[in-house]
CSV table of C-alpha atoms in Angstrom, one decimal:
chain,number,residue,atom,x,y,z
A,21,MET,CA,22.7,65.9,8.3
A,22,ASN,CA,23.3,63.9,5.2
A,23,SER,CA,25.9,61.1,5.7
A,24,GLU,CA,27.4,62.0,2.2
A,25,ASN,CA,28.8,65.2,3.8
A,26,HIS,CA,30.7,63.1,6.1
A,27,PRO,CA,32.6,60.4,4.3
A,28,ALA,CA,34.5,59.4,7.5
A,29,THR,CA,31.1,58.5,9.2
A,30,THR,CA,30.0,56.6,6.2
A,31,PHE,CA,33.2,54.6,6.0
A,32,LYS,CA,32.9,53.8,9.7
A,33,SER,CA,29.4,52.5,9.3
A,34,ARG,CA,30.3,50.4,6.3
A,35,ILE,CA,33.2,48.8,8.2
A,36,LYS,CA,30.8,48.2,11.2
A,37,SER,CA,28.2,46.6,9.0
A,38,SER,CA,30.6,44.4,7.1
A,39,LEU,CA,32.6,43.3,10.1
A,40,PRO,CA,30.4,40.3,11.1
A,41,TYR,CA,30.6,39.0,7.4
A,42,THR,CA,34.3,39.5,7.4
A,43,LEU,CA,34.7,37.4,10.4
A,44,ALA,CA,32.3,34.9,9.0
A,45,VAL,CA,34.5,34.5,5.8
A,46,ALA,CA,37.7,34.2,7.9
A,47,ILE,CA,36.1,31.5,10.0
A,48,ILE,CA,34.9,29.7,6.9
A,49,GLY,CA,38.4,30.0,5.4
A,50,PHE,CA,40.1,28.6,8.3
A,51,VAL,CA,37.6,25.7,8.6
A,52,SER,CA,38.1,25.2,4.8
A,53,LEU,CA,41.8,24.9,5.5
A,54,TRP,CA,41.3,22.4,8.5
A,55,VAL,CA,39.1,20.2,6.1
A,56,ARG,CA,41.9,20.1,3.5
A,57,MET,CA,44.5,19.3,6.2
A,58,ARG,CA,42.5,16.3,7.5
A,59,PRO,CA,44.7,13.7,5.5
A,60,TYR,CA,47.8,15.1,7.2
A,61,ASP,CA,48.7,11.6,8.7
A,62,HIS,CA,48.5,9.9,5.2
A,63,VAL,CA,51.0,12.7,3.8
A,64,PHE,CA,53.4,13.2,6.6
A,65,LEU,CA,54.3,9.7,7.7
A,66,SER,CA,55.8,8.7,10.9
A,67,ASN,CA,59.1,7.9,9.5
A,68,GLY,CA,59.6,11.6,8.3
A,69,PHE,CA,58.7,10.7,4.8
A,70,VAL,CA,56.3,13.1,2.8
A,71,LYS,CA,54.0,11.0,0.6
A,72,PHE,CA,52.4,13.2,-2.1
A,73,THR,CA,49.2,11.8,-3.3
A,74,SER,CA,49.4,11.3,-7.0
A,75,ASN,CA,51.8,11.4,-10.0
A,76,ASP,CA,51.6,15.0,-10.9
A,77,PRO,CA,52.4,16.1,-7.3
A,78,TRP,CA,55.6,14.3,-7.5
A,79,TYR,CA,56.4,15.9,-10.8
A,80,HIS,CA,55.9,19.3,-9.5
A,81,ILE,CA,58.2,18.6,-6.5
A,82,ARG,CA,60.8,17.4,-9.0
A,83,THR,CA,60.4,20.6,-11.0
A,84,LEU,CA,60.4,22.6,-7.8
A,85,ASN,CA,63.7,21.0,-6.6
A,86,VAL,CA,65.3,21.7,-10.0
A,87,LEU,CA,64.0,25.3,-9.9
A,88,LEU,CA,65.6,25.9,-6.5
A,89,GLU,CA,68.9,24.3,-7.5
A,90,ASN,CA,69.0,26.8,-10.6
A,91,TYR,CA,66.9,29.6,-9.2
A,92,PRO,CA,65.3,31.6,-10.8
A,93,GLN,CA,65.7,29.4,-14.0
A,94,ARG,CA,62.9,27.0,-14.3
A,95,MET,CA,63.3,24.1,-16.8
A,96,PHE,CA,60.8,24.1,-19.7
A,97,PHE,CA,62.2,20.9,-21.2
A,98,ASN,CA,62.5,17.7,-19.3
A,99,PRO,CA,64.9,15.2,-21.0
A,100,MET,CA,63.8,12.5,-18.5
A,101,THR,CA,60.3,12.1,-19.9
A,102,ASN,CA,59.3,10.5,-23.2
A,103,TYR,CA,62.7,8.7,-23.2
A,104,PRO,CA,64.9,9.1,-25.2
A,105,TYR,CA,63.3,12.2,-26.8
A,106,GLY,CA,62.3,14.2,-23.7
A,107,SER,CA,59.3,16.5,-23.7
A,108,TYR,CA,58.3,20.1,-23.0
A,109,ILE,CA,56.5,20.9,-19.7
A,110,HIS,CA,53.1,22.1,-20.9
A,111,PHE,CA,51.9,23.7,-17.7
A,112,GLY,CA,52.8,27.2,-16.8
A,113,PRO,CA,55.7,28.2,-14.4
A,114,LEU,CA,53.8,30.3,-11.9
A,115,TYR,CA,52.8,27.5,-9.4
A,116,ASP,CA,56.3,26.2,-9.1
A,117,GLN,CA,57.7,29.8,-8.7
A,118,MET,CA,55.2,30.5,-5.9
A,119,MET,CA,56.3,27.4,-4.0
A,120,ALA,CA,60.0,28.2,-4.7
A,121,ILE,CA,59.7,31.8,-3.4
A,122,THR,CA,57.7,30.6,-0.4
A,123,SER,CA,60.5,28.1,0.3
A,124,LEU,CA,63.3,30.6,-0.1
A,125,ILE,CA,61.6,33.1,2.2
A,126,LEU,CA,61.0,30.5,4.9
A,127,GLY,CA,64.3,28.9,4.4
A,128,LEU,CA,66.2,32.3,4.6
A,129,GLY,CA,67.5,31.7,1.2
A,130,SER,CA,68.6,28.1,1.7
A,131,PRO,CA,65.7,25.8,2.3
A,132,SER,CA,66.2,22.2,3.4
A,133,GLN,CA,64.6,19.4,1.5
A,134,ASP,CA,62.1,18.8,4.5
A,135,LEU,CA,61.1,22.3,4.2
A,136,ILE,CA,60.6,22.2,0.4
A,137,ASN,CA,58.4,19.1,0.9
A,138,THR,CA,56.4,20.7,3.7
A,139,VAL,CA,55.8,23.8,1.6
A,140,GLY,CA,54.8,21.7,-1.4
A,141,ALA,CA,52.4,19.7,0.7
A,142,TYR,CA,50.6,22.5,2.3
A,143,PHE,CA,50.5,24.7,-0.8
A,144,PRO,CA,47.3,23.2,-2.4
A,145,ALA,CA,45.4,23.3,0.8
A,146,VAL,CA,46.3,27.0,1.5
A,147,LEU,CA,45.3,28.1,-2.0
A,148,GLY,CA,42.1,26.0,-1.8
A,149,ALA,CA,41.1,27.8,1.4
A,150,LEU,CA,41.9,31.3,-0.1
A,151,THR,CA,39.4,30.6,-2.9
A,152,VAL,CA,36.6,31.2,-0.3
A,153,ILE,CA,37.4,34.9,-0.4
A,154,PRO,CA,36.7,35.6,-4.2
A,155,VAL,CA,33.7,33.1,-4.1
A,156,TYR,CA,32.2,35.1,-1.3
A,157,TYR,CA,32.5,38.5,-3.1
A,158,ILE,CA,31.2,37.0,-6.3
A,159,GLY,CA,28.0,35.9,-4.4
A,160,LYS,CA,27.7,39.1,-2.6
A,161,TYR,CA,27.8,41.3,-5.7
A,162,LEU,CA,25.2,38.9,-7.4
A,163,GLY,CA,22.8,38.3,-4.4
A,164,GLY,CA,24.0,40.2,-1.4
A,165,ARG,CA,26.2,39.3,1.6
A,166,LYS,CA,24.1,36.4,2.8
A,167,THR,CA,24.3,34.9,-0.7
A,168,GLY,CA,28.1,35.4,-0.5
A,169,ILE,CA,28.3,33.6,2.9
A,170,LEU,CA,26.3,30.6,1.4
A,171,ALA,CA,28.6,30.5,-1.6
A,172,ALA,CA,31.7,30.6,0.6
A,173,VAL,CA,30.3,27.7,2.7
A,174,PHE,CA,29.5,25.7,-0.5
A,175,ILE,CA,33.0,26.1,-1.9
A,176,ALA,CA,34.7,25.4,1.4
A,177,PHE,CA,32.9,22.0,1.8
A,178,ALA,CA,31.7,20.9,-1.5
A,179,PRO,CA,33.0,17.5,-2.5
A,180,GLY,CA,34.4,16.6,-5.9
A,181,GLN,CA,37.4,17.6,-8.0
A,182,PHE,CA,38.0,21.0,-6.4
A,183,LEU,CA,38.2,19.4,-2.9
A,184,SER,CA,40.2,16.5,-3.9
A,185,ARG,CA,42.8,18.6,-5.8
A,186,SER,CA,43.2,21.1,-2.9
A,187,LEU,CA,43.9,18.6,-0.2
A,188,ILE,CA,47.2,18.6,1.6
A,189,GLY,CA,49.8,16.6,-0.4
A,190,PHE,CA,48.1,17.1,-3.8
A,191,THR,CA,50.7,19.4,-5.1
A,192,ASP,CA,49.4,20.2,-8.5
A,193,HIS,CA,48.7,23.4,-10.4
A,194,HIS,CA,44.9,23.0,-10.7
A,195,VAL,CA,44.1,24.7,-7.4
A,196,ALA,CA,46.1,27.7,-8.5
A,197,GLU,CA,43.9,27.7,-11.7
A,198,SER,CA,40.7,27.8,-9.6
A,199,LEU,CA,42.0,30.5,-7.3
A,200,PHE,CA,43.2,32.9,-10.1
A,201,SER,CA,40.3,32.3,-12.4
A,202,THR,CA,37.9,33.1,-9.6
A,203,PHE,CA,39.8,36.2,-8.5
A,204,PHE,CA,39.7,37.2,-12.2
A,205,MET,CA,36.1,36.8,-12.4
A,206,MET,CA,35.6,38.8,-9.2
A,207,PHE,CA,37.6,41.8,-10.4
A,208,PHE,CA,36.1,41.5,-13.9
A,209,MET,CA,32.6,41.8,-12.3
A,210,LEU,CA,33.7,44.7,-10.2
A,211,ALA,CA,34.9,46.5,-13.3
A,212,ILE,CA,31.6,46.1,-15.0
A,213,ILE,CA,29.7,46.9,-11.9
A,214,THR,CA,31.6,50.2,-11.3
A,215,ALA,CA,31.6,51.2,-14.9
A,216,LYS,CA,27.8,50.8,-15.0
A,217,LYS,CA,27.4,52.6,-11.7
A,218,LYS,CA,29.5,55.6,-12.9
A,219,ASN,CA,27.8,55.6,-16.4
A,220,LEU,CA,31.2,55.2,-18.0
A,221,ARG,CA,31.4,56.0,-21.7
A,222,PHE,CA,34.1,56.2,-24.3
A,223,GLU,CA,33.9,60.0,-24.0
A,224,ASP,CA,35.2,59.7,-20.5
A,225,LEU,CA,38.3,57.9,-21.7
A,226,PHE,CA,38.9,60.4,-24.5
A,227,ASN,CA,38.2,63.3,-22.2
A,228,LYS,CA,40.5,61.9,-19.4
A,229,ASN,CA,37.6,62.1,-16.9
A,230,PHE,CA,39.6,60.3,-14.1
A,231,ASN,CA,36.9,60.6,-11.5
A,232,VAL,CA,34.7,58.4,-13.6
A,233,VAL,CA,37.5,56.1,-15.2
A,234,LYS,CA,39.7,55.6,-12.1
A,235,GLU,CA,37.7,52.9,-10.2
A,236,PRO,CA,36.7,50.7,-13.2
A,237,LEU,CA,40.3,51.1,-14.5
A,238,ILE,CA,41.8,49.9,-11.3
A,239,TYR,CA,39.5,46.8,-11.1
A,240,SER,CA,40.2,46.1,-14.8
A,241,VAL,CA,44.0,46.2,-14.2
A,242,ILE,CA,43.7,43.8,-11.3
A,243,ALA,CA,41.5,41.5,-13.3
A,244,GLY,CA,44.2,41.5,-16.0
A,245,VAL,CA,46.8,40.6,-13.4
A,246,MET,CA,44.7,37.8,-12.1
A,247,TYR,CA,44.1,36.5,-15.6
A,248,SER,CA,47.9,36.7,-16.3
A,249,ALA,CA,48.5,34.6,-13.2
A,250,TYR,CA,45.9,32.2,-14.4
A,251,GLN,CA,47.5,31.9,-17.9
A,252,LEU,CA,50.9,31.4,-16.3
A,253,SER,CA,49.4,28.5,-14.3
A,254,TRP,CA,47.8,26.8,-17.1
A,255,PRO,CA,47.9,27.5,-21.0
A,256,GLY,CA,44.2,26.6,-21.3
A,257,ALA,CA,43.2,29.8,-19.6
A,258,SER,CA,42.6,31.5,-22.9
A,259,LEU,CA,39.4,29.3,-23.4
A,260,PHE,CA,38.1,30.5,-20.1
A,261,LEU,CA,38.7,34.2,-21.2
A,262,PHE,CA,37.0,33.6,-24.4
A,263,ILE,CA,33.8,32.2,-22.6
A,264,ALA,CA,34.0,35.1,-20.0
A,265,LEU,CA,34.1,37.7,-22.9
A,266,VAL,CA,31.5,36.2,-25.0
């Protein structure tokens, strides 16, 4: 009997066939996190001091502290830079808001400075490890599951700017840019793939043919959310969108 007549059976077989790859991606993600946490002793010093690894991470910790003291209001103008004129903060607020929300949840609404510093230090490593997920799916949709696994391995261990900016203690928004832009591309690809698969046409939109429109529309909306998160992390995201659309 045709498996199309038994969607439950088809779903179970798909889950069974994808389980080894799901476990592989999970393992790669955890190993990626472990790699990014290797400089732990250089960040969390024996005297209890948290040593962030560059100038910008310290700046983000300051904006995070100011945000938590005035939550949910984040400062967009910093009078303590470019003295005596001050300057506007050019990067987006989402990265700091994500750290603030995490700190508030873990601190039950009143996080200590130690907790804030710990969240800030771990945040880039966690986001860097999560990037394995969209990279796997992009590779999968381009060349199959094995290609996806290979791509996930590459992004997990590849040296260079992405690794250095997603290490523990490098509390900067660049890793959020990478994560959200990659998720955007993943869902953007899915929207195009499903639209082609269902032979989506403008007539389907006008005629409200939801069976055809639904799946590409869902992926398109999620892609829009991911792009918005990217834009709220870095104003230069519009250039990336222009390249993707062209």
